[in-house]
Every structure is written in structure tokens, then in C-alpha cells.
Coordinates of C-alpha atoms and ligand atoms in Angstrom, one line a residue:
M1 CA -24.4 -1.4 7.1
S2 CA -22.9 -3.3 9.2
I3 CA -19.9 -5.6 8.1
L4 CA -18.2 -8.3 10.6
V5 CA -14.4 -8.0 9.9
A6 CA -13.2 -11.6 10.9
G7 CA -9.3 -11.2 11.5
G8 CA -9.6 -7.3 11.6
A9 CA -6.6 -6.9 13.9
G10 CA -4.2 -8.7 11.5
Y11 CA -2.4 -6.4 8.8
I12 CA -4.6 -6.7 6.0
G13 CA -8.1 -6.7 8.3
S14 CA -6.7 -3.5 9.9
H15 CA -6.3 -1.9 6.8
T16 CA -9.4 -2.5 5.4
S17 CA -11.0 -1.6 8.7
V18 CA -9.8 1.8 8.4
E19 CA -11.0 1.9 5.0
L20 CA -14.5 0.8 5.9
L21 CA -14.9 3.0 8.9
N22 CA -13.8 5.8 6.4
A23 CA -16.8 4.8 4.0
G24 CA -19.2 5.1 6.8
Y25 CA -19.6 1.2 7.2
D26 CA -20.3 0.1 10.9
L27 CA -17.8 -2.3 12.1
V28 CA -17.9 -5.3 14.3
I29 CA -14.2 -6.8 14.5
V30 CA -13.5 -10.6 15.8
D31 CA -10.0 -11.7 16.4
N32 CA -8.6 -14.0 18.8
Y33 CA -5.0 -12.2 18.4
C34 CA -3.2 -15.3 17.5
N35 CA -1.0 -13.2 15.0
S36 CA -2.2 -9.6 16.1
S37 CA -2.0 -7.1 19.0
P38 CA -4.7 -5.5 20.7
L39 CA -3.0 -2.2 20.2
V40 CA -3.9 -2.1 16.6
L41 CA -7.6 -1.1 17.7
D42 CA -6.5 2.2 19.3
R43 CA -4.7 2.7 16.1
I44 CA -7.6 2.2 13.9
K45 CA -9.5 4.6 16.1
T46 CA -6.7 7.2 16.0
I47 CA -6.2 7.3 12.3
T48 CA -10.1 7.3 11.6
G49 CA -11.3 9.2 14.6
K50 CA -14.2 6.7 14.5
D51 CA -15.4 3.8 17.3
F52 CA -16.3 0.3 16.4
K53 CA -17.2 -3.0 18.3
F54 CA -14.9 -5.9 19.0
Y55 CA -14.9 -9.3 20.1
E56 CA -12.0 -11.5 21.2
C57 CA -13.3 -14.7 19.7
N58 CA -11.9 -17.7 17.8
I59 CA -14.0 -18.4 14.8
C60 CA -14.0 -22.0 15.4
N61 CA -15.7 -21.5 18.5
R62 CA -19.6 -21.6 17.2
E63 CA -21.4 -20.7 20.5
G64 CA -18.7 -17.5 20.8
M65 CA -19.3 -16.6 17.2
R66 CA -23.2 -17.3 17.9
K67 CA -23.5 -15.1 20.7
I68 CA -21.7 -12.0 18.6
F69 CA -24.3 -12.5 15.7
Q70 CA -26.9 -12.4 18.5
Q71 CA -25.9 -9.4 19.8
E72 CA -25.0 -7.4 16.5
K73 CA -26.9 -7.1 13.5
I74 CA -24.3 -8.4 10.8
D75 CA -25.0 -7.4 7.1
A76 CA -22.0 -9.1 5.7
V77 CA -19.0 -10.7 6.5
I78 CA -15.2 -10.0 5.4
H79 CA -13.1 -13.2 6.4
F80 CA -9.3 -12.4 6.8
A81 CA -9.0 -15.0 10.0
G82 CA -6.5 -17.4 9.0
L83 CA -3.1 -18.5 9.5
K84 CA -0.5 -17.5 6.8
A85 CA 3.0 -18.7 7.2
V86 CA 4.0 -21.2 4.6
G87 CA 6.8 -23.0 6.0
E88 CA 4.9 -23.1 9.4
S89 CA 1.9 -25.0 7.3
C90 CA 4.5 -27.5 6.3
V91 CA 5.6 -28.2 9.8
K92 CA 2.2 -27.9 11.7
P93 CA -0.5 -29.1 8.9
L94 CA -2.9 -30.1 11.0
E95 CA -3.3 -26.4 12.8
Y96 CA -3.7 -25.1 9.4
Y97 CA -6.5 -27.3 8.0
E98 CA -8.0 -26.8 11.6
N99 CA -7.9 -23.0 12.2
N100 CA -8.2 -22.4 8.3
V101 CA -10.7 -24.9 6.9
W102 CA -12.7 -25.7 9.9
G103 CA -12.6 -22.2 11.2
S104 CA -14.3 -21.4 8.0
V105 CA -16.6 -24.2 8.1
A106 CA -17.8 -22.7 11.4
L107 CA -18.1 -19.4 10.7
L108 CA -20.3 -20.0 7.5
E109 CA -22.5 -22.3 9.6
V110 CA -23.2 -19.7 12.0
M111 CA -23.7 -16.9 9.4
K112 CA -26.5 -19.5 7.9
E113 CA -28.1 -20.0 11.0
F114 CA -28.4 -16.3 11.3
G115 CA -29.6 -15.7 7.7
C116 CA -26.5 -13.7 6.8
K117 CA -25.2 -14.7 3.4
K118 CA -23.1 -12.5 2.1
I119 CA -18.9 -12.8 2.2
V120 CA -15.8 -11.6 1.0
F121 CA -12.9 -14.0 1.2
S122 CA -9.3 -13.7 1.5
S123 CA -7.6 -16.2 -1.3
S124 CA -4.3 -16.0 -2.8
A125 CA -2.5 -16.2 -5.9
T126 CA -0.8 -19.2 -4.6
V127 CA -4.3 -21.1 -5.9
Y128 CA -2.8 -20.8 -9.5
G129 CA -0.3 -23.2 -8.3
S130 CA 3.3 -23.7 -11.0
E131 CA 0.8 -25.0 -14.0
N132 CA -0.3 -22.0 -15.1
K133 CA 1.5 -19.4 -16.9
A134 CA 1.5 -15.5 -15.6
P135 CA -0.5 -13.3 -16.2
F136 CA -2.8 -15.2 -14.1
V137 CA -6.6 -14.5 -14.9
E138 CA -9.5 -15.8 -13.1
T139 CA -10.7 -18.4 -15.6
M140 CA -7.3 -20.6 -15.3
P141 CA -8.4 -23.7 -13.6
V142 CA -7.0 -23.8 -9.9
G143 CA -3.7 -25.2 -10.0
T144 CA -1.6 -27.5 -7.0
A145 CA -0.3 -25.8 -4.3
T146 CA 2.8 -26.5 -2.7
N147 CA 2.4 -26.3 0.7
P148 CA -0.6 -27.0 3.2
Y149 CA -1.3 -23.2 3.7
G150 CA -2.0 -22.9 -0.2
T151 CA -3.9 -26.2 0.2
T152 CA -6.4 -24.6 2.6
K153 CA -7.1 -21.6 0.4
I154 CA -8.1 -24.0 -2.4
Y155 CA -10.3 -25.9 -0.1
I156 CA -12.3 -23.1 1.2
E157 CA -12.4 -21.7 -2.5
N158 CA -14.1 -25.0 -3.1
I159 CA -16.3 -24.8 0.1
L160 CA -17.7 -21.5 -0.8
Q161 CA -18.3 -22.6 -4.7
D162 CA -20.5 -25.6 -3.1
L163 CA -22.2 -23.5 -0.7
Y164 CA -23.5 -21.4 -3.4
K165 CA -24.6 -24.1 -5.5
S166 CA -26.7 -25.6 -2.6
D167 CA -28.1 -22.3 -1.8
N168 CA -28.2 -19.3 -4.3
E169 CA -29.2 -16.8 -1.7
W170 CA -25.4 -16.5 -0.8
S171 CA -23.0 -13.8 -2.3
I172 CA -19.6 -14.7 -2.1
S173 CA -16.7 -12.7 -3.4
L174 CA -13.1 -14.7 -3.6
L175 CA -10.1 -12.0 -3.7
R176 CA -7.0 -13.7 -4.7
Y177 CA -4.3 -11.3 -3.5
F178 CA -0.8 -11.2 -5.4
N179 CA 1.9 -9.9 -3.1
P180 CA 0.3 -7.3 -0.4
I181 CA 3.1 -4.9 1.2
G182 CA 3.2 -1.4 2.1
A183 CA 1.6 0.2 5.2
H184 CA -0.9 3.1 6.2
P185 CA 0.9 6.3 5.2
S186 CA 0.3 7.5 8.9
G187 CA 2.6 4.7 9.8
L188 CA 0.7 3.8 12.6
I189 CA -0.5 0.6 11.2
G190 CA 1.5 -2.0 9.2
E191 CA 2.8 -5.6 8.6
N192 CA 4.3 -7.1 12.0
P193 CA 5.7 -10.5 11.2
N194 CA 6.5 -12.8 14.2
G195 CA 10.4 -14.0 14.4
I196 CA 12.2 -13.9 11.2
P197 CA 9.9 -12.8 8.5
N198 CA 9.6 -15.0 5.1
N199 CA 8.4 -12.4 2.8
L200 CA 10.4 -10.3 1.0
M201 CA 9.7 -6.9 2.2
P202 CA 9.4 -7.0 5.8
Y203 CA 13.1 -8.9 5.4
V204 CA 14.3 -5.7 3.4
S205 CA 12.9 -3.2 6.0
Q206 CA 14.3 -5.1 8.9
V207 CA 17.7 -5.3 7.0
A208 CA 17.3 -1.7 6.7
V209 CA 16.4 -1.0 10.1
G210 CA 19.5 -3.0 11.3
K211 CA 17.4 -5.9 13.1
L212 CA 18.9 -8.4 10.6
A213 CA 22.4 -8.3 8.7
C214 CA 21.8 -9.2 5.1
L215 CA 19.0 -10.3 2.9
S216 CA 19.4 -13.6 0.8
V217 CA 18.1 -12.9 -2.7
N218 CA 16.9 -16.7 -3.4
G219 CA 18.1 -17.5 -6.5
N220 CA 19.5 -15.5 -9.5
D221 CA 19.1 -17.9 -12.5
Y222 CA 15.2 -17.7 -13.1
P223 CA 14.3 -16.9 -16.5
T224 CA 13.3 -13.4 -15.7
P225 CA 15.2 -10.3 -17.1
D226 CA 17.4 -10.5 -14.1
G227 CA 17.4 -13.7 -13.0
T228 CA 15.6 -13.5 -9.7
G229 CA 12.0 -14.1 -9.0
V230 CA 9.2 -11.8 -10.2
R231 CA 5.9 -10.7 -8.2
D232 CA 3.3 -8.3 -8.4
Y233 CA 3.4 -6.3 -5.4
I234 CA 0.4 -4.7 -4.1
H235 CA 0.0 -1.4 -1.9
V236 CA -2.1 -2.9 1.4
V237 CA -4.1 0.5 1.2
D238 CA -5.1 -0.3 -2.4
L239 CA -5.8 -4.0 -1.6
A240 CA -8.1 -2.7 1.5
L241 CA -10.2 -0.2 -1.0
G242 CA -10.4 -3.6 -3.4
H243 CA -12.7 -4.9 -0.3
I244 CA -14.8 -1.9 -0.1
K245 CA -15.6 -2.4 -3.8
A246 CA -15.9 -6.2 -2.9
V247 CA -18.4 -5.6 0.0
Q248 CA -20.7 -2.9 -2.1
R249 CA -20.9 -6.2 -4.8
V250 CA -22.0 -9.0 -2.3
L251 CA -24.4 -6.4 -0.6
K252 CA -25.9 -5.9 -4.0
K253 CA -25.8 -9.1 -5.9
T254 CA -25.8 -12.9 -5.3
G255 CA -23.6 -15.3 -6.8
V256 CA -19.7 -16.5 -6.6
D257 CA -17.3 -14.0 -8.3
I258 CA -13.6 -14.2 -8.2
Y259 CA -11.0 -11.5 -8.3
N260 CA -7.6 -11.2 -8.9
L261 CA -6.3 -8.2 -6.6
G262 CA -3.0 -7.1 -8.1
T263 CA -1.3 -4.3 -10.2
G264 CA -0.8 -6.2 -13.2
K265 CA 2.8 -5.4 -13.1
G266 CA 5.8 -7.7 -11.8
Y267 CA 8.7 -6.3 -10.2
S268 CA 12.0 -8.6 -9.6
V269 CA 13.6 -9.1 -5.9
L270 CA 16.6 -6.8 -7.0
E271 CA 14.2 -4.1 -8.5
V272 CA 12.3 -4.1 -5.1
V273 CA 15.8 -3.8 -3.4
E274 CA 16.9 -0.9 -5.4
T275 CA 13.8 0.9 -5.3
F276 CA 13.6 0.6 -1.5
K277 CA 17.5 1.9 -1.2
R278 CA 16.8 4.9 -3.6
V279 CA 13.5 6.2 -2.5
N280 CA 14.3 5.7 1.3
G281 CA 18.3 6.6 1.1
V282 CA 19.0 3.3 3.4
D283 CA 21.3 0.4 2.5
V284 CA 20.0 -3.0 2.1
P285 CA 23.2 -5.3 2.0
Y286 CA 22.2 -8.4 0.1
K287 CA 23.9 -11.9 -1.2
I288 CA 22.4 -14.1 -4.0
A289 CA 21.7 -17.4 -2.3
P290 CA 20.0 -20.9 -3.4
R291 CA 16.3 -21.0 -5.1
R292 CA 13.7 -21.4 -2.3
P293 CA 11.8 -24.5 -2.4
G294 CA 8.3 -24.3 -4.0
D295 CA 9.2 -21.1 -5.4
I296 CA 8.0 -20.0 -9.0
A297 CA 10.0 -17.7 -11.3
T298 CA 7.0 -15.0 -12.2
C299 CA 3.8 -14.2 -10.4
Y300 CA 1.5 -11.4 -11.6
A301 CA -2.2 -10.7 -12.2
N302 CA -4.4 -9.9 -15.2
A303 CA -6.3 -7.7 -12.7
D304 CA -9.1 -6.5 -15.8
K305 CA -12.1 -8.2 -14.3
A306 CA -12.0 -6.2 -10.9
Y307 CA -11.7 -2.9 -12.8
K308 CA -14.7 -3.9 -15.4
E309 CA -16.7 -5.5 -12.5
L310 CA -15.6 -3.3 -9.4
G311 CA -14.5 -0.3 -11.0
W312 CA -11.2 -1.0 -8.8
K313 CA -7.6 -0.4 -9.8
A314 CA -4.4 -0.5 -8.1
E315 CA -3.2 3.2 -7.8
R316 CA 0.1 3.3 -5.6
N317 CA 3.5 2.5 -7.2
L318 CA 6.5 0.6 -6.0
E319 CA 7.9 3.7 -4.6
D320 CA 4.9 4.5 -2.5
M321 CA 4.8 0.6 -1.1
C322 CA 8.6 1.0 -0.1
R323 CA 8.2 4.6 0.9
D324 CA 5.2 3.6 3.5
T325 CA 6.7 0.4 4.7
W326 CA 10.1 2.3 5.9
N327 CA 7.8 4.6 7.3
W328 CA 5.9 2.2 9.4
Q329 CA 9.2 0.0 10.1
K330 CA 10.9 3.1 11.1
K331 CA 8.4 4.5 13.5
N332 CA 7.7 0.8 14.7
P333 CA 11.4 -1.0 14.6
N334 CA 9.7 -3.7 17.1
G335 CA 5.9 -3.6 15.5
Y336 CA 3.5 -3.3 18.0
E337 CA 5.7 -4.2 20.6
Q338 CA 6.3 -1.1 22.8
Ligands
NAD401 P1 -2.8 -11.7 9.7 O1 -1.7 -12.9 10.7 O2 -1.8 -10.4 10.2 O3 -4.0 -11.6 10.2 C1 -5.0 -12.5 10.3 C2 -5.5 -12.2 11.3 O4 -6.4 -13.2 11.6 C3 -4.7 -12.3 12.5 O5 -5.0 -11.0 13.5 C4 -5.2 -13.2 13.6 O6 -5.0 -13.0 14.7 C5 -6.4 -13.8 13.0 N1 -6.7 -14.9 13.3 C6 -6.0 -16.0 12.3 N2 -6.7 -17.2 13.2 C7 -8.0 -16.7 13.8 C8 -9.1 -17.5 14.3 N3 -9.3 -18.7 14.0 N4 -10.3 -16.6 15.1 C9 -10.2 -15.2 14.9 N5 -9.1 -15.0 14.5 C10 -8.1 -15.4 13.9 O7 -2.5 -12.1 8.2 P2 -2.9 -11.1 6.6 O8 -1.7 -10.8 6.4 O9 -3.4 -9.7 7.1 O10 -4.1 -11.8 5.7 C11 -5.2 -12.0 6.4 C12 -5.7 -12.8 5.2 O11 -5.4 -12.6 3.7 C13 -5.2 -14.4 5.5 O12 -6.4 -15.3 5.3 C14 -4.0 -14.6 4.7 O13 -4.2 -16.1 4.4 C15 -4.7 -14.0 3.1 N6 -3.6 -13.9 2.5 C16 -2.6 -12.8 3.1 C17 -1.5 -12.7 1.8 C18 -0.1 -12.2 2.3 O14 0.7 -11.6 1.9 N7 -0.5 -11.3 3.6 C19 -1.5 -12.8 0.8 C20 -2.4 -13.9 -0.1 C21 -3.6 -14.0 1.2
UD1_402 C1 4.8 -16.6 -0.4 C2 3.9 -17.7 -0.2 C3 2.6 -17.6 -0.9 C4 2.0 -16.5 0.2 C5 2.6 -15.2 -0.3 C6 2.3 -14.1 0.8 C7 6.2 -19.2 -0.8 C8 6.6 -20.6 -1.7 N1 5.0 -18.8 -1.3 O1 4.7 -15.8 -1.8 O2 2.0 -19.1 -0.6 O3 0.5 -16.4 -0.4 O4 3.9 -15.4 0.4 O5 2.3 -14.3 2.1 O6 6.4 -19.4 0.5 N2 12.5 -13.7 -1.3 C9 13.9 -13.4 -1.2 N3 14.5 -13.8 -0.2 C10 13.8 -13.4 0.9 C11 12.2 -13.5 0.7 C12 11.8 -13.7 -0.3 O7 14.6 -13.4 -2.5 O8 14.1 -13.5 2.1 C13 11.9 -13.7 -3.1 C14 11.1 -14.9 -3.2 O9 11.9 -16.3 -3.7 C15 10.5 -14.4 -4.5 C16 10.1 -13.0 -3.8 O10 11.0 -12.7 -3.0 O11 11.0 -14.5 -5.6 C17 8.8 -12.7 -2.9 O12 8.7 -13.7 -1.8 P1 7.6 -13.6 -1.2 O13 7.4 -12.3 -0.6 O14 7.8 -14.6 -0.1 O15 6.1 -13.8 -1.7 P2 5.9 -15.2 -2.6 O16 7.1 -15.8 -2.7 O17 5.2 -14.6 -3.9

């Protein structure tokens, strides 16, 4: 079976590509490197000892995508190709709608032209908005996103739902990720944020390695056990393995299925920082800062459906996530830059 991985050079896409190759799938990666490095491809080959096809192409480029589908026999697509920086999406909303929404529409049109109607899509827990209360369950109504990035995820979920209503031959899996962190245990691939990281774990690891001076803990007055925000952190390798199960399902049956991919457990900012310090024996200076606009107090998954229907559950704990993040950060203090 041959899987096209759009955005396969990125953080989650590269880890998923490794697990797809390990599971024996043929792989066609498509990426325009707008947020990744060509070096990732060699690292994937080193980890797996396997080769795959690669095309540098923007998914918005229908002609380019058609050529790929003409050349390769694709059984299913995993679609990671999107811009993901929440703050940037507020400054450049049109770029986000164009790349994420129109990019998805273009990809789906080309898939349809070539009779490939099986897709796994990277959605986000952000679609639950602030109206719902954790633990989030797939049956809850989608909420209101607080930023254009989140809105693109809601739009794309709706587009995929409508597509299935119009043509029941489609097999669609919407995967709502909680907070992916960690890295491959080899330390060869990991998260490589552009500039100053927005997300907690890359910030913590850059403070630990000395690139940044001090972590700002955004708010200690939330209604949580220690007052800091609670999130459902999930190891990126567990997340990647969830995609293998989802791809198996779309290859077997039609319909639209939504799955939360989280651990079902929430940890506070201070618990993450303390665990990172303890398992890695490093210091992470921090100070309490004001709340970050748009943040909710608590976000974690009910991940029962993925277990029942896909037979998937997260196996790696917060210590594994902190250890593997640090292993990657130490070995690659400048990410993929040499
Ligand atoms: P990433 O930026 O590391 O990976 C995305 C990849 O897609 C990059 O390699 C980028 O170059 C590529 N890309 C982007 N637009 C493209 C286009 N138009 N054509 C071709 N390639 C394109 O991000 P990630 O963390 O691996 O996230 C993957 C997906 O999962 C994204 O859609 C993201 O929104 C979603 N997601 C991520 C998180 C997270 O915390 N990382 C959480 C929820 C959902
Ligand atoms: C953020 C995005 C969400 C996106 C997700 C994955 C916002 C409002 N939400 O989620 O849409 O899907 O990333 O990319 O941006 N924190 C600090 N100091 C920091 C950074 C974070 O205290 O320097 C805290 C936050 O307040 C939060 C927790 O750490 O309580 C996790 O933050 P983060 O890693 O940014 O993830 P989310 O806010 O859950």
C-alpha cells in the first residue's frame, strides 16, 4: 500500500513517516519546506534503513499535485501540510486561509480526479473552543476558535464532512491532536520551531540548553490544582502510531470518523517544568507572567473512542516525553541548522 504524506518533512509528519516505513508501507512525501528542512529526509532514511519517494511541491499547486498522482499510485493520503503558528495566524489570516483551507481544497480536488478518496487529516483539540469543558469528547459540538489558525481547522473539518455527504465513497479520518511533544528516541528528528517558540515544551528545552534565559509561566491564577494551565501532552511517537491505525481504518471502510488523540491525562505547566528538570538533571529558570490571551484553563481528551475503534492508546508518559525532547535538543541545539 502506498501512502502520500503531505507535510511529511514536518514535525509530526516526519515521525509518522518513520512509523509508516517501519510498518511496511510505501511512502510518497510531498512538502514545500515552508516550515521544514530537506535534512529531515536523510534522517528518516537513517532511522528506518528504508527509502521513499519525495516531491517538493506546494499542495495549493494543482498542476504539480496532478503530476505526482500521475506518476505514483496512491492508496491514501495523510494530510499534515498546514501553517500552525497561532500568533502568526492573527497577523496574517489570509495566508492561513489560503494555505490551509485552499490548500486542502486543492489537494482534495486532485485526489478526487484520480479516484483516491481516502484521507487522514490533522485536526486539533482547538476545535472544541472555550465553550466545552474538559474532558473533551468527539460527540461535543465544535466550539468557536479564538484565532484564524483554529478557524482553518474547523473549516477543513466541515469541508471534509460535506465532501462525504456528497459522495459516500470517501473514507475520512479527522484526528484531533492534543499537545504533541517529545521526539524520536534516536534524537535524529524532533520539533524545530522557527524563531522564539510559542509552545511550552520547545520553550522549556531552549531555556534548558541556554538559548533562552527564562520561561514565562503564563498565569498562576487558573482554577487548576496549582493555578497554571493544564494540557494533555502526548508523545509524538504515540501520535504517529495513531496515524497508522487511522490509515488502516480509512483503507478498510468508508465514512467520516473523528478521533481524539491524547492521553486522557492533564498536566500543569509547573508539573511539566518540574518533570523536565528531574528526569534530565537540568535547571529551567522560570517566572510567573500574566495569562496569555486566548488560553483556556484546562484541556484534556477523553481518548476512549480511539481505543475502542482503532485499538490505539498512548503508551509513553510525561517522563518519556521530557527525556526524548531533551535528547533531541541536546543533540541538535540549532534544530536542523548545522
Ligand atoms: P510542521 O510545520 O512541523 O509540519 C507541517 C509541514 O507541512 C511542514 O514540513 C511544512 O513545510 C509543510 N507545509 C505547510 N504548508 C504546505 C503546503 N501548502 N504545501 C506543502 N507543504 C506544506 O507542523 P506539525 O507540528 O508537524 O503539524 C502538522 C499538522 O498537524 C498541521 O496541520 C498542524 O496544524 C496540525 N497540528 C499540530 C499540532 C502541534 O502542536 N504540532 C497540534 C494540532 C494540530
Ligand atoms: C497552542 C495553541 C493551539 C494549538 C497548540 C498546538 C494557543 C492559544 N493555542 O495550544 O491552538 O493547537 O498550541 O500547536 O496558542 N505556556 C506558558 N509559557 C509559555 C508557553 C506556554 O506558560 O512560554 C503555557 C500555556 O499558557 C498553556 C500551556 O503552557 O497553559 C501549553 O501551551 P502551548 O504549548 O502553547 O499549547 P496550547 O496553548 O495548549
